[in-house]
CSV table of C-alpha atoms and ligand atoms in Angstrom, one decimal:
chain,number,residue,atom,x,y,z
A,1,UNK,CA,0.0,0.0,0.0
A,2,UNK,CA,1.1,3.6,-0.5
A,3,UNK,CA,-0.2,7.1,-0.1
A,4,UNK,CA,-1.3,7.9,-3.7
A,5,UNK,CA,-2.0,11.5,-3.0
A,6,UNK,CA,-2.8,14.3,-0.6
A,7,UNK,CA,-5.8,16.3,-1.6
A,8,UNK,CA,-5.7,20.0,-1.1
A,9,UNK,CA,-8.7,22.3,-1.4
A,10,UNK,CA,-7.8,25.6,-3.1
A,11,UNK,CA,-9.6,28.5,-4.7
A,12,UNK,CA,-7.5,28.5,-7.8
A,13,UNK,CA,-5.8,25.4,-9.4
A,14,UNK,CA,-3.6,27.7,-11.4
A,15,UNK,CA,-2.4,29.8,-8.5
A,16,UNK,CA,-1.9,26.8,-6.1
A,17,UNK,CA,-0.2,24.6,-8.6
A,18,UNK,CA,2.0,27.5,-9.7
A,19,UNK,CA,3.0,28.2,-6.1
A,20,UNK,CA,3.8,24.6,-5.2
A,21,UNK,CA,5.4,24.0,-8.6
A,22,UNK,CA,7.7,26.9,-8.1
A,23,UNK,CA,8.5,26.1,-4.4
A,24,UNK,CA,9.2,22.4,-5.0
A,25,UNK,CA,10.2,22.3,-8.6
A,26,UNK,CA,7.2,20.1,-9.5
A,27,UNK,CA,5.7,19.5,-12.9
A,28,UNK,CA,2.0,19.7,-13.5
A,29,UNK,CA,0.3,16.5,-14.6
A,30,UNK,CA,-3.2,15.8,-15.7
A,31,UNK,CA,-6.2,17.9,-14.9
A,32,UNK,CA,-9.6,16.4,-14.6
A,33,UNK,CA,-13.0,18.0,-14.4
A,34,UNK,CA,-15.2,15.8,-12.1
A,35,UNK,CA,-18.6,17.4,-12.0
A,36,UNK,CA,-20.0,14.4,-10.1
A,37,UNK,CA,-17.6,15.3,-7.3
A,38,UNK,CA,-18.1,19.0,-7.8
A,39,UNK,CA,-14.4,19.7,-8.5
A,40,UNK,CA,-11.7,20.2,-11.0
A,41,UNK,CA,-8.6,18.3,-9.9
A,42,UNK,CA,-5.0,18.8,-10.9
A,43,UNK,CA,-2.3,16.3,-10.0
A,44,UNK,CA,1.4,17.1,-9.5
A,45,UNK,CA,3.7,14.1,-9.0
A,46,UNK,CA,6.0,14.1,-6.0
A,47,UNK,CA,8.1,11.0,-6.2
A,48,UNK,CA,5.8,7.9,-6.1
A,49,UNK,CA,3.0,10.0,-4.8
A,50,UNK,CA,1.1,13.2,-5.8
A,51,UNK,CA,-0.5,16.4,-4.7
A,52,UNK,CA,-4.1,16.7,-5.8
A,53,UNK,CA,-5.3,20.2,-6.0
A,54,UNK,CA,-9.1,20.6,-5.9
A,55,UNK,CA,-10.9,23.6,-7.1
A,56,UNK,CA,-14.7,23.7,-6.4
A,57,UNK,CA,-17.1,23.7,-9.4
A,58,UNK,CA,-20.1,25.6,-8.4
A,59,UNK,CA,-21.8,26.6,-5.1
A,60,UNK,CA,-23.1,23.2,-4.2
A,61,UNK,CA,-19.6,21.7,-4.2
A,62,UNK,CA,-18.6,20.0,-0.9
A,63,UNK,CA,-15.0,21.3,-1.5
A,64,UNK,CA,-16.5,24.8,-1.9
A,65,UNK,CA,-18.3,24.4,1.4
A,66,UNK,CA,-15.1,23.1,3.0
A,67,UNK,CA,-13.2,26.2,1.8
A,68,UNK,CA,-16.0,28.5,3.0
A,69,UNK,CA,-16.0,27.0,6.4
A,70,UNK,CA,-12.3,26.2,7.0
A,71,UNK,CA,-10.4,28.0,4.3
A,72,UNK,CA,-7.9,26.5,1.9
A,73,UNK,CA,-5.9,23.5,3.1
A,74,UNK,CA,-5.4,19.8,3.3
A,75,UNK,CA,-8.7,18.1,2.5
A,76,UNK,CA,-8.0,14.3,2.4
A,77,UNK,CA,-5.4,11.6,2.2
A,78,UNK,CA,-5.7,8.9,-0.5
A,79,UNK,CA,-4.4,5.3,0.1
A,80,UNK,CA,-4.0,3.1,-2.9
A,81,UNK,CA,-5.3,-0.4,-2.3
A,82,UNK,CA,-5.2,-3.6,-4.3
A,83,UNK,CA,-8.9,-4.5,-3.8
A,84,UNK,CA,-11.1,-1.6,-2.9
A,85,UNK,CA,-14.2,-3.8,-2.2
A,86,UNK,CA,-12.2,-5.9,0.3
A,87,UNK,CA,-10.7,-2.7,1.9
A,88,UNK,CA,-14.2,-1.2,2.3
A,89,UNK,CA,-15.4,-4.5,4.0
A,90,UNK,CA,-12.4,-4.4,6.3
A,91,UNK,CA,-13.0,-0.7,7.2
A,92,UNK,CA,-16.7,-1.3,7.9
A,93,UNK,CA,-16.0,-4.4,10.0
A,94,UNK,CA,-13.7,-2.3,12.1
A,95,UNK,CA,-16.4,0.3,12.7
A,96,UNK,CA,-15.3,3.0,10.2
A,97,UNK,CA,-18.2,5.0,8.8
A,98,UNK,CA,-18.2,4.8,5.0
A,99,UNK,CA,-19.3,7.8,2.9
A,100,UNK,CA,-19.4,5.5,-0.1
A,101,UNK,CA,-20.7,2.0,0.5
A,102,UNK,CA,-19.8,1.2,-3.1
A,103,UNK,CA,-16.8,2.5,-5.0
A,104,UNK,CA,-17.4,4.9,-7.8
A,105,UNK,CA,-15.2,6.0,-10.7
A,106,UNK,CA,-12.9,9.0,-9.8
A,107,UNK,CA,-10.1,10.8,-11.6
A,108,UNK,CA,-8.8,8.8,-14.6
A,109,UNK,CA,-11.6,6.3,-14.2
A,110,UNK,CA,-10.0,4.5,-11.1
A,111,UNK,CA,-12.5,3.3,-8.5
A,112,UNK,CA,-12.5,5.4,-5.3
A,113,UNK,CA,-14.5,5.6,-2.1
A,114,UNK,CA,-14.4,8.0,0.9
A,115,UNK,CA,-14.5,7.2,4.6
A,116,UNK,CA,-16.0,9.7,7.1
A,117,UNK,CA,-13.4,11.6,9.1
A,118,UNK,CA,-15.5,11.1,12.3
A,119,UNK,CA,-14.2,7.5,12.5
A,120,UNK,CA,-10.6,8.3,11.3
A,121,UNK,CA,-9.4,10.9,13.8
A,122,UNK,CA,-10.6,13.9,11.8
A,123,UNK,CA,-9.0,12.8,8.5
A,124,UNK,CA,-11.1,12.3,5.4
A,125,UNK,CA,-9.7,9.1,3.9
A,126,UNK,CA,-10.0,8.3,0.2
A,127,UNK,CA,-9.4,4.7,-1.0
A,128,UNK,CA,-8.3,4.2,-4.6
A,129,UNK,CA,-8.0,0.9,-6.4
A,130,UNK,CA,-4.7,0.5,-8.3
B,201,LIG,CO1,-8.4,12.5,-4.0
């Protein structure tokens, strides 16, 4: 298992990716519009992992509400797993509250699912299948 990415909620993908790109010498990678998640996402590789910048799409966006309430900042951590269905069963069996009972297609068409921060010490956890 590895940390696939750290998701960061920002007001502007361009500004945030420019800033981190300059500070750390990172190259921008793919950008995805994910209307079903209410965000545009831009990935910047960092070694084997990535930063995922998230800019809200529209007022109903959960990332938009996150920024409104808490300001820009770290939003979630994504763990890459071999078998997301098995991981979700494990999480549920251990009392973790699942936001997504079933995985759904995320950036690049990979299956993802979110786990509620209430049962993971305040951290919104994303699972992503390899
Ligand atoms: Co993510």
